[in-house]
Amino acid sequence: MKALRAAADLIWPADCAGCAAELAGPLCSRCRLELLGPVERREAGAPRLVPADGGPALPVWSSAWYAGGVRSAIVAWKRQGRGELERELTRAVGRTAEAAGRLLAQISPAIAVVPIPSRAWRNWGEGGRRTRGLAIAAAEALAGAGLKATVEGCLVRRATSREQSGLAAHERMRGRENATRVRQAPSSPCLLVDDVLTTGASLLDAERALANCGAEVLGAVVLAVTPAASQTPDRG
Ligand SMILES: [Zn+2]
């Protein structure tokens, strides 16, 4: 019986990926509510996105903080291969992109949706595929909001960029500088898509690389944002 249960869990785990509450689905209603919070600009706590000259930071829209059940669910999706979370997470990013699209439509009728190449996954190919899945959901939502949106895999990570996991935050920042290369210029102003915003180093690096080839980056959409010490997300 135990073996049967284990086999069934592999196909459709019975526990919420966020808080381990037992249920027949990938996320319980409490964790889903945390994931589908208010769509807001949440870049203020990312030190790398706030320019030293006091200029405006790159807008980053998200509906969740990277904490509690949301954090556990994203870790399960990325590190433990909980692929059944895909639908929950792409829905969240699509909802965020739709809200951002209402503002972006006033700037450009066409948007290139650009996934950030990531290495913080079980393996390289999987990270690219899943981040691209988030970008596809974002593009579909923008199209639903009346924009001409195309997913464009413009960015690649340089082969020399160091493995980031296990490094301190300041080392991660250094490792990410100039880690991104543009392999193909985007067709329109860009909206970047990533899973989690922490320091902002990856987004900043992508923005710089795109700006160097003349592309305009309008902002980014992410699943969740790591709360800075000064921010106090409303949760238990
Ligand atoms: Zn839960």
Coordinates of C-alpha atoms and ligand atoms in Angstrom, one line a residue:
M1 CA 0.0 0.0 0.0
K2 CA 2.9 2.3 0.9
A3 CA 4.5 1.7 -2.5
L4 CA 1.3 2.4 -4.3
R5 CA 0.9 5.7 -2.4
A6 CA 4.5 6.6 -3.2
A7 CA 3.9 5.9 -6.9
A8 CA 0.7 7.9 -6.9
D9 CA 2.5 10.8 -5.2
L10 CA 5.0 10.8 -8.0
I11 CA 2.3 11.4 -10.6
W12 CA 0.1 13.7 -8.5
P13 CA 1.5 14.5 -5.1
A14 CA -1.2 14.7 -2.4
D15 CA 0.4 17.6 -0.4
C16 CA 0.3 21.3 -1.1
A17 CA 3.7 22.2 -2.5
G18 CA 3.6 25.4 -0.4
C19 CA 2.8 24.3 3.1
A20 CA 2.5 20.5 2.9
A21 CA -1.3 20.6 3.8
E22 CA -2.8 17.4 2.6
L23 CA -5.1 17.9 -0.4
A24 CA -5.7 16.6 -3.9
G25 CA -3.9 19.2 -5.8
P26 CA -0.6 21.1 -6.1
L27 CA -1.5 24.1 -4.0
C28 CA -3.9 24.7 -1.2
S29 CA -6.3 27.7 -1.3
R30 CA -4.2 29.6 1.3
C31 CA -1.0 29.2 -0.7
R32 CA -2.8 30.0 -3.9
L33 CA -4.1 33.3 -2.3
E34 CA -0.6 34.2 -1.4
L35 CA 0.6 33.5 -5.0
L36 CA -2.3 35.5 -6.4
G37 CA -1.9 38.6 -4.3
P38 CA -2.3 42.2 -5.5
V39 CA -0.3 42.9 -8.7
E40 CA 2.1 45.6 -7.6
R41 CA 5.4 47.1 -8.5
R42 CA 7.7 45.4 -6.0
E43 CA 11.2 46.4 -7.2
A44 CA 11.9 48.8 -4.3
G45 CA 13.7 46.2 -2.2
A46 CA 16.0 45.0 -4.9
P47 CA 19.3 46.9 -4.3
R48 CA 20.6 46.5 -7.8
L49 CA 17.6 47.9 -9.5
V50 CA 17.7 51.3 -7.7
P51 CA 20.1 53.5 -9.7
A52 CA 22.9 55.2 -7.7
D53 CA 22.0 58.5 -9.4
G54 CA 18.5 58.5 -8.0
G55 CA 16.9 57.8 -11.4
P56 CA 13.9 55.6 -11.7
A57 CA 14.3 51.9 -11.1
L58 CA 13.2 49.3 -13.6
P59 CA 9.6 48.5 -12.9
V60 CA 9.1 44.9 -11.7
W61 CA 5.5 43.7 -11.4
S62 CA 4.6 40.7 -9.2
S63 CA 1.7 39.3 -7.3
A64 CA 3.6 37.6 -4.5
W65 CA 6.4 37.7 -2.0
Y66 CA 9.0 35.0 -2.1
A67 CA 8.2 33.8 1.4
G68 CA 6.2 31.1 3.1
G69 CA 4.1 28.8 0.9
V70 CA 4.9 30.7 -2.3
R71 CA 8.6 30.2 -1.7
S72 CA 8.2 26.5 -0.9
A73 CA 6.1 26.0 -4.0
I74 CA 8.6 27.7 -6.3
V75 CA 11.5 25.7 -4.8
A76 CA 9.5 22.5 -5.3
W77 CA 8.8 23.5 -8.9
K78 CA 12.5 24.4 -9.6
R79 CA 14.4 21.9 -7.5
Q80 CA 12.1 18.9 -6.9
G81 CA 10.6 18.7 -10.4
R82 CA 7.0 19.3 -9.2
G83 CA 5.9 20.0 -12.7
E84 CA 2.2 19.9 -11.8
L85 CA 2.7 23.4 -10.3
E86 CA 3.3 24.7 -13.8
R87 CA -0.4 25.6 -14.4
E88 CA -0.6 27.5 -11.1
L89 CA 2.5 29.5 -11.7
T90 CA 1.9 30.3 -15.3
R91 CA -1.6 31.5 -14.4
A92 CA -0.1 33.8 -11.7
V93 CA 2.5 35.3 -14.1
G94 CA -0.2 35.7 -16.8
R95 CA -2.4 37.6 -14.4
T96 CA 0.5 39.9 -13.5
A97 CA 1.4 40.5 -17.1
E98 CA -2.2 41.3 -18.0
A99 CA -2.2 44.0 -15.3
A100 CA 1.2 45.3 -16.4
G101 CA -0.1 45.2 -20.0
R102 CA -2.7 47.9 -19.3
L103 CA 0.2 50.3 -18.5
L104 CA 2.6 49.0 -21.2
A105 CA -0.1 49.5 -23.9
Q106 CA 0.2 53.3 -23.3
I107 CA 3.9 53.1 -24.2
S108 CA 4.1 50.6 -27.0
P109 CA 1.5 48.5 -28.9
A110 CA 4.0 45.7 -29.5
I111 CA 6.0 44.0 -26.8
A112 CA 8.9 41.5 -27.0
V113 CA 8.5 39.1 -24.0
V114 CA 12.0 38.1 -23.1
P115 CA 12.7 35.2 -20.6
I116 CA 15.8 35.6 -18.4
P117 CA 18.1 32.6 -18.9
S118 CA 18.6 31.0 -15.5
R119 CA 21.0 28.4 -14.1
A120 CA 19.4 27.9 -10.7
W121 CA 17.6 24.8 -11.7
R122 CA 18.2 21.1 -11.5
N123 CA 19.5 21.3 -15.0
W124 CA 20.1 24.0 -17.7
G125 CA 17.6 22.8 -20.3
E126 CA 14.8 22.5 -17.8
G127 CA 15.3 26.0 -16.5
G128 CA 15.2 27.4 -20.0
R129 CA 12.1 25.5 -20.9
R130 CA 10.2 26.5 -17.7
T131 CA 11.2 30.1 -17.8
R132 CA 10.1 30.2 -21.4
G133 CA 6.8 28.7 -20.2
L134 CA 6.3 31.7 -17.9
A135 CA 7.1 34.0 -20.9
I136 CA 4.6 32.3 -23.1
A137 CA 1.9 32.8 -20.4
A138 CA 2.9 36.4 -20.1
A139 CA 2.7 36.9 -23.9
E140 CA -0.7 35.3 -24.1
A141 CA -2.0 37.6 -21.3
L142 CA -0.6 40.7 -23.1
A143 CA -2.2 39.5 -26.3
G144 CA -5.5 39.2 -24.4
A145 CA -5.0 42.8 -23.2
G146 CA -4.8 43.9 -26.9
L147 CA -1.1 44.1 -27.3
K148 CA 1.0 42.5 -30.0
A149 CA 3.2 40.3 -27.9
T150 CA 5.8 37.8 -29.0
V151 CA 8.1 35.6 -26.9
E152 CA 11.7 36.2 -28.0
G153 CA 14.6 34.2 -26.6
C154 CA 17.0 37.1 -27.1
L155 CA 19.3 36.3 -24.2
V156 CA 21.8 33.6 -23.4
R157 CA 24.1 33.2 -20.5
R158 CA 27.8 33.3 -21.2
A159 CA 29.4 29.9 -20.7
T160 CA 31.9 31.4 -18.3
S161 CA 29.3 32.6 -15.8
R162 CA 29.8 30.9 -12.5
E163 CA 27.3 28.6 -10.8
Q164 CA 25.4 30.9 -8.5
S165 CA 24.0 28.7 -5.8
G166 CA 25.9 28.5 -2.6
L167 CA 27.5 31.9 -3.1
A168 CA 26.9 34.9 -0.8
A169 CA 24.7 37.7 -2.1
H170 CA 27.6 40.0 -3.0
E171 CA 29.3 37.2 -4.8
R172 CA 26.2 36.4 -6.7
M173 CA 26.0 40.0 -7.9
R174 CA 29.6 39.9 -9.1
G175 CA 29.0 36.6 -10.8
R176 CA 26.0 37.9 -12.7
E177 CA 27.6 41.0 -14.1
N178 CA 28.1 40.6 -17.8
A179 CA 26.8 37.1 -17.6
T180 CA 24.1 37.8 -20.2
R181 CA 24.6 38.1 -23.9
V182 CA 22.2 39.2 -26.6
R183 CA 22.1 36.6 -29.4
Q184 CA 19.4 38.4 -31.4
A185 CA 18.0 41.9 -31.0
P186 CA 14.4 42.0 -29.9
S187 CA 11.8 43.2 -32.4
S188 CA 10.0 45.6 -30.0
P189 CA 10.5 47.2 -26.6
C190 CA 11.0 44.4 -24.0
L191 CA 9.2 43.0 -21.0
L192 CA 11.6 40.7 -19.1
V193 CA 10.2 37.6 -17.4
D194 CA 11.8 35.7 -14.6
D195 CA 10.8 33.5 -11.7
V196 CA 12.1 35.3 -8.6
L197 CA 13.5 38.8 -8.0
T198 CA 16.1 38.9 -5.3
T199 CA 18.9 41.5 -5.7
G200 CA 17.9 42.4 -9.2
A201 CA 21.4 41.6 -10.5
S202 CA 20.1 39.2 -13.2
L203 CA 17.5 41.7 -14.5
L204 CA 20.0 44.6 -14.4
D205 CA 22.5 42.5 -16.4
A206 CA 19.8 41.6 -19.0
E207 CA 18.7 45.3 -19.2
R208 CA 22.2 46.4 -19.7
A209 CA 22.9 43.8 -22.4
L210 CA 19.8 44.7 -24.3
A211 CA 20.4 48.5 -23.9
N212 CA 23.9 48.0 -25.4
C213 CA 22.3 46.7 -28.6
G214 CA 19.8 49.6 -28.7
A215 CA 16.8 47.8 -27.2
E216 CA 14.4 49.4 -24.7
V217 CA 13.4 47.5 -21.6
L218 CA 10.1 48.6 -20.2
G219 CA 10.0 46.5 -17.1
A220 CA 9.8 42.9 -15.8
V221 CA 7.3 40.5 -14.6
V222 CA 8.2 37.9 -12.0
L223 CA 6.4 35.2 -10.0
A224 CA 7.6 36.4 -6.6
V225 CA 9.9 39.0 -5.0
T226 CA 12.2 38.4 -2.1
P227 CA 11.1 40.8 0.6
A228 CA 13.8 43.2 1.8
A229 CA 14.4 43.6 5.5
S230 CA 12.6 46.9 5.5
Q231 CA 9.5 45.4 3.9
T232 CA 7.1 43.5 6.0
P233 CA 4.8 41.3 3.9
D234 CA 1.5 40.7 5.6
R235 CA 1.7 37.1 6.5
G236 CA 2.0 34.7 9.4
Ligands
ZN1 ZN -0.5 25.3 1.1

